[in-house]
Coordinates of C-alpha atoms and ligand atoms in Angstrom, one line a residue:
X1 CA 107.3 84.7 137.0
X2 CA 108.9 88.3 137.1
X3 CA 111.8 87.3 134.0
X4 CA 108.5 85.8 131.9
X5 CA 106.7 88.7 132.6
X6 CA 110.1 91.4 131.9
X7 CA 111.1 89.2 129.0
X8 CA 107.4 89.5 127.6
X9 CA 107.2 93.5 128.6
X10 CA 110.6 93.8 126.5
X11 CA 109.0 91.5 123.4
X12 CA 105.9 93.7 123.4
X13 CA 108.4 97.3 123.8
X14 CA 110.5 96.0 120.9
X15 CA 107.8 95.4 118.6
X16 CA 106.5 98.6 119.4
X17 CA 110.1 100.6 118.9
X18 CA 110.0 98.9 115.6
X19 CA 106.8 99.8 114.6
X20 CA 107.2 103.3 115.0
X21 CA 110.9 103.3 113.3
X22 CA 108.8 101.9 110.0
X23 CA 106.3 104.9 111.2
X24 CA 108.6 107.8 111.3
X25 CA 110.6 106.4 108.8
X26 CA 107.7 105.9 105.8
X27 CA 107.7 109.0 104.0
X28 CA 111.3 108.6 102.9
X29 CA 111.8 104.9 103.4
X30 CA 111.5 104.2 99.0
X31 CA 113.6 106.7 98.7
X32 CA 116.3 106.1 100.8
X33 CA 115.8 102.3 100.5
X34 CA 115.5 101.5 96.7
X35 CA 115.4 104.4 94.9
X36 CA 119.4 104.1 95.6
X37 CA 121.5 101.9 93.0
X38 CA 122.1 99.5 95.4
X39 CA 118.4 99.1 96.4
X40 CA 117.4 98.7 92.3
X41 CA 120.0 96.0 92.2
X42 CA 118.5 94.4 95.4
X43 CA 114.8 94.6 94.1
X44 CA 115.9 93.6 90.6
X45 CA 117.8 90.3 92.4
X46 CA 114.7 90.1 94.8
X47 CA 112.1 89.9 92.3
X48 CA 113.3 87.6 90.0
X49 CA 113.7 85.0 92.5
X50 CA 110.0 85.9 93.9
X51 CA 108.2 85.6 90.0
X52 CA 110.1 82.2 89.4
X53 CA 108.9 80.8 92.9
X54 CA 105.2 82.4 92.6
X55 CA 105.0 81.6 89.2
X56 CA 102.7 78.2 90.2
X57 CA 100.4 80.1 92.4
X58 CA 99.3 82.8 89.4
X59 CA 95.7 83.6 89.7
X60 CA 95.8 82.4 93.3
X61 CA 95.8 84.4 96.7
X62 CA 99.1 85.7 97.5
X63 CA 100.0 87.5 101.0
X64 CA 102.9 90.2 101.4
X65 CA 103.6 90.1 105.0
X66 CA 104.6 93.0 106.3
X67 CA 104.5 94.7 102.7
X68 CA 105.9 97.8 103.8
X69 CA 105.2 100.7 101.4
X70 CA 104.0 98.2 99.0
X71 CA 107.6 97.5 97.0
X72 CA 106.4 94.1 96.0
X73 CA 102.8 94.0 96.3
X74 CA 102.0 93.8 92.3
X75 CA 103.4 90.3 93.1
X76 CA 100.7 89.7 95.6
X77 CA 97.1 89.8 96.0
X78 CA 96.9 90.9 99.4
X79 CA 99.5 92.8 101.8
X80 CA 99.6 93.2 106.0
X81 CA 101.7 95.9 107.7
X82 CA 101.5 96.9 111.4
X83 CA 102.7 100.1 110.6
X84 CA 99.7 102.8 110.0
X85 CA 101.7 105.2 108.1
X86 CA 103.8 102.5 105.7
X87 CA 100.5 101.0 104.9
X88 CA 99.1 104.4 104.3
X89 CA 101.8 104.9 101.6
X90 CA 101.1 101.3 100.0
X91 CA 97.0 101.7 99.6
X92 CA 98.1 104.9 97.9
X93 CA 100.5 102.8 95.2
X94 CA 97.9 99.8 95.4
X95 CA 94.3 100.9 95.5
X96 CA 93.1 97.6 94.4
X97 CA 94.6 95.5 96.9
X98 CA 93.4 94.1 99.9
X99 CA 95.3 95.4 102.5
X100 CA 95.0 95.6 106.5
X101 CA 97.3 97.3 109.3
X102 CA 97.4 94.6 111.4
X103 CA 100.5 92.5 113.1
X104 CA 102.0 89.7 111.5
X105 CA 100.4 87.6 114.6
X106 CA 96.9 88.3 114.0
X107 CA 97.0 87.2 110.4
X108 CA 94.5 84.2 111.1
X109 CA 91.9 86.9 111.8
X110 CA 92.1 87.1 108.0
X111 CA 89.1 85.7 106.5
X112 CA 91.3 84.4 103.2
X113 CA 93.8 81.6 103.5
X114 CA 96.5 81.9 100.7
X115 CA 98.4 79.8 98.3
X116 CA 101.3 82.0 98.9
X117 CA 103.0 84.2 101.8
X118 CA 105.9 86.3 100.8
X119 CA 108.0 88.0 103.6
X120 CA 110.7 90.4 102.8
X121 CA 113.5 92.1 104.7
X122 CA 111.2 91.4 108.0
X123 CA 112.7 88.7 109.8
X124 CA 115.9 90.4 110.2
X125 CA 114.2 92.7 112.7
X126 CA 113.1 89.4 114.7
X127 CA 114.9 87.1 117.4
X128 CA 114.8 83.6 116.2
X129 CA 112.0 82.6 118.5
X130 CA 109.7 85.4 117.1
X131 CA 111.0 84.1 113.7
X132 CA 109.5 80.5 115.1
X133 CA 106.0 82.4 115.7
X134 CA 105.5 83.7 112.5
X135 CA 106.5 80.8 110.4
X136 CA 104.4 78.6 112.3
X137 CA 101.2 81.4 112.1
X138 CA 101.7 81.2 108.3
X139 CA 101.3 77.3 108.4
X140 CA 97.4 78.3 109.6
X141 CA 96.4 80.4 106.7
X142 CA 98.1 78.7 103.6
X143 CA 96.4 76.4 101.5
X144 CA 98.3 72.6 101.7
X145 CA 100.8 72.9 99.2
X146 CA 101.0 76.3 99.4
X147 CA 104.7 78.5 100.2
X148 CA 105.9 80.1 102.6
X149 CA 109.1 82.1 101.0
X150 CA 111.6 84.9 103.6
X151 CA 114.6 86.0 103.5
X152 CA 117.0 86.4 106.4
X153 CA 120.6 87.1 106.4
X154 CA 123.2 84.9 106.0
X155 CA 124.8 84.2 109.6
X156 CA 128.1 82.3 107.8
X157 CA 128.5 85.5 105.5
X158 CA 128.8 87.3 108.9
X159 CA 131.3 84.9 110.2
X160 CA 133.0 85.7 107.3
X161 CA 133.1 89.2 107.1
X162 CA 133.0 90.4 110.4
X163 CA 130.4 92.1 110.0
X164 CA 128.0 92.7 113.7
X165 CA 125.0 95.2 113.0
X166 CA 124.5 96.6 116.7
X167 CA 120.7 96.4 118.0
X168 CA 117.6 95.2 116.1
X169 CA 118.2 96.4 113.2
X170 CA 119.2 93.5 111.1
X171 CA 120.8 91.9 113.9
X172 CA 119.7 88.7 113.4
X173 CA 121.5 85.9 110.6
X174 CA 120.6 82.5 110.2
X175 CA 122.2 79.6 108.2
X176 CA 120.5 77.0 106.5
X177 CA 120.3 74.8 109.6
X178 CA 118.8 77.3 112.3
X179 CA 116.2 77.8 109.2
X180 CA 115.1 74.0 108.8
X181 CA 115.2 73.7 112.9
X182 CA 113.1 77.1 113.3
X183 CA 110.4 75.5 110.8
X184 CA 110.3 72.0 112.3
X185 CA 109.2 69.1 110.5
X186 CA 106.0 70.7 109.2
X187 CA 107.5 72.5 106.2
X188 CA 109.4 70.7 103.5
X189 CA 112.2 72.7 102.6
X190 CA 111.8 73.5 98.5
X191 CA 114.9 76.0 97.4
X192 CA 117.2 78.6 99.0
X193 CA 119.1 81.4 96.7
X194 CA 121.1 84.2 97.9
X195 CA 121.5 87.5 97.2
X196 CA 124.2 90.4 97.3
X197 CA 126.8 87.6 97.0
X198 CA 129.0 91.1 95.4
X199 CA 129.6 93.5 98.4
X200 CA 128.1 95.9 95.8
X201 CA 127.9 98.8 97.5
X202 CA 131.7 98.6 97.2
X203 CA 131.3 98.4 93.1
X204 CA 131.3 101.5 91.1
X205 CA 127.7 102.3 90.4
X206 CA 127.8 102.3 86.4
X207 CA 129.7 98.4 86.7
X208 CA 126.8 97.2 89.1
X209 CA 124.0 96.5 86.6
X210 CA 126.9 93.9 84.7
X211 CA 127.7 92.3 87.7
X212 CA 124.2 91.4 88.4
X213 CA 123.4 88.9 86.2
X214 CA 126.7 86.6 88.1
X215 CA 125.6 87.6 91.6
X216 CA 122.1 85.9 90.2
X217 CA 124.1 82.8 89.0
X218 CA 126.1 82.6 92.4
X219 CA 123.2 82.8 94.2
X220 CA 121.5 79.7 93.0
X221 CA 125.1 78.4 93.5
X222 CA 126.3 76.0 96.3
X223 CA 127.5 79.7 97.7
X224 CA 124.4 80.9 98.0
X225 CA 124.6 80.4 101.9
X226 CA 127.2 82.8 101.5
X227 CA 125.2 85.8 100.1
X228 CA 124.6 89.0 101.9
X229 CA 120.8 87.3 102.6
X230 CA 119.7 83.8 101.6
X231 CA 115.9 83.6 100.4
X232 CA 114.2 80.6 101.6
X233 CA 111.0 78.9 100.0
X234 CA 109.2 76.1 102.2
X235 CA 106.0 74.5 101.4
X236 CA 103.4 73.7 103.7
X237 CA 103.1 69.5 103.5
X238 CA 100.0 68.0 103.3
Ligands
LIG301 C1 112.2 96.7 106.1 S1 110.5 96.9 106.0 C2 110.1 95.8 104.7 C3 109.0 96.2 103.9 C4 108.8 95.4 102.6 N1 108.6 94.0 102.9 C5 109.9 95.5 101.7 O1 110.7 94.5 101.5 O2 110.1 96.6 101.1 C6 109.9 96.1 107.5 C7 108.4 96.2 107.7 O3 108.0 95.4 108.8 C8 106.9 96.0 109.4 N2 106.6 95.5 110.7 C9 107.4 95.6 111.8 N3 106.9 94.9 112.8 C10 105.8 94.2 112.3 C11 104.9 93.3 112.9 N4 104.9 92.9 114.1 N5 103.9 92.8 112.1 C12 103.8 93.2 110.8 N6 104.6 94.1 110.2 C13 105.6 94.6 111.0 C14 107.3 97.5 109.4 O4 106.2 98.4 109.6 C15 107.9 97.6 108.0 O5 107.0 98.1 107.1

């Protein structure tokens, strides 16, 4: 009973100790982020994948979780963000959204359900089992048919590279597989693309907006599970 109860205490301190990283780190995080070259080539990649997925649900509802600052919440209709002073910054950028400080659990106090959930650069912060959570509390607010898309990064990229971010902090990589076995049969699993298949932060700045347009094409490649981060869409079955 004592490891449930430290393993939950150290669950409920983590999520906490993230929270107040996003807080402290709000009033610079679009600048440090994506105002940077390699955060406008991100975003660029990012988006294009999230219009062509959304582009079925125009018109509909559309939830950013954990929309940050607000980065991608023209896409979306509505946006949740436990952090107080990231969603400050967002109702700021987005005064006509509907948006709520609230954790990504609670979403099903939300009186809307959705046609689409967006989640970006979130899950990275998670263990798989809290990845498991908040997939299966999106299945309660979207509409059948509706999407669920994420990203995560790419754990075979890692294997790869090398590469072992220390801590929370994007410490956690999936593949394809942990993905489909995290969902469970309850999702069917539409597309997968990848981004940053270029270690671009490598690239000379001025050559990086003419490699983009091949890092788009590799990552609806087979290779895509070898991108930097993989973004997943899965729709709700009926
Ligand atoms: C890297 S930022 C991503 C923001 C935005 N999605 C983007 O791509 O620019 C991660 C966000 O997750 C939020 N967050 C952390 N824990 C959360 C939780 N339990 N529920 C909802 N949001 C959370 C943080 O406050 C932060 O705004």
């Amino acid at each position: 009973v004592n490891q449930g109860r430290s393993q939950t205490d150290n669950a409920t301190n983590g999520r906490k100790g993230l929270v107040q990283y996003y807080d402290q780190l709000a009033n610079h995080y679009d600048e440090s982020r994506f105002a940077t070259s390699y955060g406008r080539y991100l975003d660029a990649q990012e988006r294009r994948v999230l219009r062509r997925w959304l582009s079925p649900f125009q018109g509909g509802t559309i939830l950013d979780l954990a929309c940050g600052t607000g980065r991608l919440l023209d896409l979306a209709t509505h946006g949740i963000d436990a952090s107080e002073s990231m969603i400050h910054l967002a109702r700021h950028k987005h005064p006509h959204k509907q948006l709520r400080c609230i954790e990504a659990g609670r979403i099903t106090e939300l009186p809307t359900s959705f046609d689409a959930i967006f989640c970006l650069h979130f899950f990275m912060h998670l263990r798989p089992a809290q990845i498991a959570d908040v997939i299966s509390i999106t299945l309660s607010r979207l509409r059948p048919g509706g999407v669920l898309i994420f990203d995560v990064p790419s754990s075979q990229r890692r294997n790869l590279t090398g590469f072992r971010p220390g801590g929370w902090h994007a410490g956690t990589a999936l593949n394809c597989p942990d993905v489909r076995a995290l969902a469970g049969h309850r999702w069917l699993f539409k597309a997968m693309h990848g981004v940053l298949f270029f270690p671009i932060h490598r690239f000379p700045e001025k050559i990086r907006p003419f490699v983009r347009p091949l890092d788009d094409l590799l990552g609806a490649s087979a290779l895509a599970r070898i991108s930097s981060y993989v973004l997943y869409c899965l729709e709700r079955r009926t």
